[in-house]
XYZ file of C-alpha atoms in Angstrom:
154
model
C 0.000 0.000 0.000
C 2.771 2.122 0.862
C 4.305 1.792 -2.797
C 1.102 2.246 -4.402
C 0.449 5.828 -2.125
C 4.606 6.664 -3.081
C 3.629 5.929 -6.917
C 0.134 8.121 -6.929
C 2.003 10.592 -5.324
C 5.026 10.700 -7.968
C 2.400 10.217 -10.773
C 0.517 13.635 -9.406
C 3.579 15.646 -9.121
C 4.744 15.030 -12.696
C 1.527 15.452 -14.085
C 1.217 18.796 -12.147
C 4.636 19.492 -13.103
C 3.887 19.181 -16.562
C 0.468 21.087 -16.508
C 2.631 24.127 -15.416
C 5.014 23.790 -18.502
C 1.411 23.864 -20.954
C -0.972 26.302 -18.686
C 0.377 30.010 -18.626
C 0.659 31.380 -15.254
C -1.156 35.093 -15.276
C 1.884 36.000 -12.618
C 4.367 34.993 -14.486
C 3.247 36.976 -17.812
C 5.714 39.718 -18.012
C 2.581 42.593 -18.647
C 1.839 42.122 -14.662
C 5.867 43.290 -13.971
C 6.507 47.115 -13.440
C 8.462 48.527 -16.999
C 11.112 50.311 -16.907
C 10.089 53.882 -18.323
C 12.490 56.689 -19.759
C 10.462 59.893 -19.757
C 11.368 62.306 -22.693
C 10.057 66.217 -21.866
C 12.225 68.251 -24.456
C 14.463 66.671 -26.951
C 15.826 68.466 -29.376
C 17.547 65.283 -31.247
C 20.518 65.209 -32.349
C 23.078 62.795 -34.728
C 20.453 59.930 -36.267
C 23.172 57.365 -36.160
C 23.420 58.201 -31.864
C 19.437 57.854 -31.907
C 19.546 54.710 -34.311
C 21.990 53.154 -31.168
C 20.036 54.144 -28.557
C 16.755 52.845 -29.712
C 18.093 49.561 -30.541
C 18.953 49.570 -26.489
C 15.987 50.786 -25.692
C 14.338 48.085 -27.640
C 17.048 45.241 -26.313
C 16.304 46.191 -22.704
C 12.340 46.315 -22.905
C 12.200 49.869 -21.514
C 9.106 51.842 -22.451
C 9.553 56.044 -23.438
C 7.633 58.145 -22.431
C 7.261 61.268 -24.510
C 5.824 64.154 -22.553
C 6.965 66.987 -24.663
C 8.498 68.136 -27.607
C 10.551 65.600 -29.728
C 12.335 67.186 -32.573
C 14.381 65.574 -35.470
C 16.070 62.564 -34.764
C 14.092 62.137 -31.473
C 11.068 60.900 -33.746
C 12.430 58.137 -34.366
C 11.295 56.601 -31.041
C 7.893 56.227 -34.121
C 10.435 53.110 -35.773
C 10.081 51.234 -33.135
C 7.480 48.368 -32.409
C 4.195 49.234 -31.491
C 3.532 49.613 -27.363
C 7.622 50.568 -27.010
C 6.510 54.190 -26.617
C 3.718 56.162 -25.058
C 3.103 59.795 -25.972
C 0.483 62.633 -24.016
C -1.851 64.085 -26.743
C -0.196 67.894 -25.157
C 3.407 66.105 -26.718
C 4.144 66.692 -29.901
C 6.586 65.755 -33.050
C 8.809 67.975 -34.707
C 10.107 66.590 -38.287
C 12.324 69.168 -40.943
C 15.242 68.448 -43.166
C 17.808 66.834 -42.388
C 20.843 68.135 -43.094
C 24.444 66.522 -44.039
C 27.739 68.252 -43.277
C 25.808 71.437 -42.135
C 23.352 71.746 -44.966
C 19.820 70.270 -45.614
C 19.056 67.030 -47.721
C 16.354 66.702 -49.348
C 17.588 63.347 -50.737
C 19.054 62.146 -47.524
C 15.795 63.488 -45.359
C 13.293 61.389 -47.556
C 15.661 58.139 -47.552
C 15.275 58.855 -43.626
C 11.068 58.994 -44.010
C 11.158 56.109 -46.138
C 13.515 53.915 -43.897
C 11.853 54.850 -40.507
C 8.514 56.230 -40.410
C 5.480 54.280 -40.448
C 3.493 54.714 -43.646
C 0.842 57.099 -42.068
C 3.456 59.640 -40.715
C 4.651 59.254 -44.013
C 1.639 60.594 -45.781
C 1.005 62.938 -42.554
C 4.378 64.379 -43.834
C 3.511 64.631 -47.477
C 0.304 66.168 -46.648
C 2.088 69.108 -44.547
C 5.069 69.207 -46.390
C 8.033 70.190 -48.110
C 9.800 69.668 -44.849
C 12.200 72.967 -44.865
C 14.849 73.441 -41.876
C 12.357 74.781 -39.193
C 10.545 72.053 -37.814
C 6.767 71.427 -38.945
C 4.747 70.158 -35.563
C 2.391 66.949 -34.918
C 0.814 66.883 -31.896
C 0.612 63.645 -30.078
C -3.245 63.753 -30.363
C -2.926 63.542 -34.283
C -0.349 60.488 -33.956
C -2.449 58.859 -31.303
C -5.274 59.546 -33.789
C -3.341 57.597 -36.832
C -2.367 54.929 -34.654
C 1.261 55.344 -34.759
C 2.052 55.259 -31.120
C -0.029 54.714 -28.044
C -1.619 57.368 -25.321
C -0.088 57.142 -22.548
C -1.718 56.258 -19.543
């Protein structure tokens, strides 16, 4: 009897064991774990091969951005990455221009830049408010929340 009791027992614990490999746990789904967050107020941008190597970071580590205010030039490009990887207030706001090689603006370089990194609807958002020109040409975050190109934050 005491074998029998010793066997049932081993049977239950691997078949528990192996209901826990098949079954998702809602704790252990990484949504219920606090995210790291990097809030962005004012960024002005800067070199887009520096931004390019940040984001990919960013992305690696999981870490969510924040944008609260402006974020101009290369900052946008927080909008490459995958969807839910940034958050944006609908008071935040874009700022996209030329982009501009060895101190001048590209037109040719700038659009290879939209092409490479935007999402299709900032795209046409851009073509629709366009020619970029050096001065930046604003979208708030309610009009990118609005095409779906980044989440409100909450």
């Amino acid at each position: 009897m005491r074998s029998l009791r010793h066997i049932t027992w081993a049977v239950l614990t691997a078949l528990l064991a192996a209901a826990m490999l098949v079954v998702p746990l809602p704790v252990l789904t990484p949504k219920r774990f606090a995210r790291a967050t990097i809030v962005v107020r004012d960024d002005p941008g800067g070199m887009v091969s520096d931004y390019i190597r940040w984001l990919e970071r960013v992305a690696d580590a999981n870490v969510l951005i924040r944008l609260e205010g402006q974020c101009i030039s290369a900052c946008t490009l927080v909008l490459a990455l995958p969807p839910g990887a940034a958050c944006m207030l609908p008071t935040a706001k874009f700022g996209f221009h030329l982009a501009s090689y060895d101190g001048k603006p590209d037109p040719i370089a700038t659009q290879e830049l939209i092409e490479r990194f935007y999402p299709p609807r900032v795209q046409q958002w851009i073509k629709d408010h366009g020619p970029l020109v050096s001065a930046p040409t604003y979208m708030l975050g309610s009009e990118a929340i609005a095409l779906g190109v980044i989440e409100a934050c909450v």
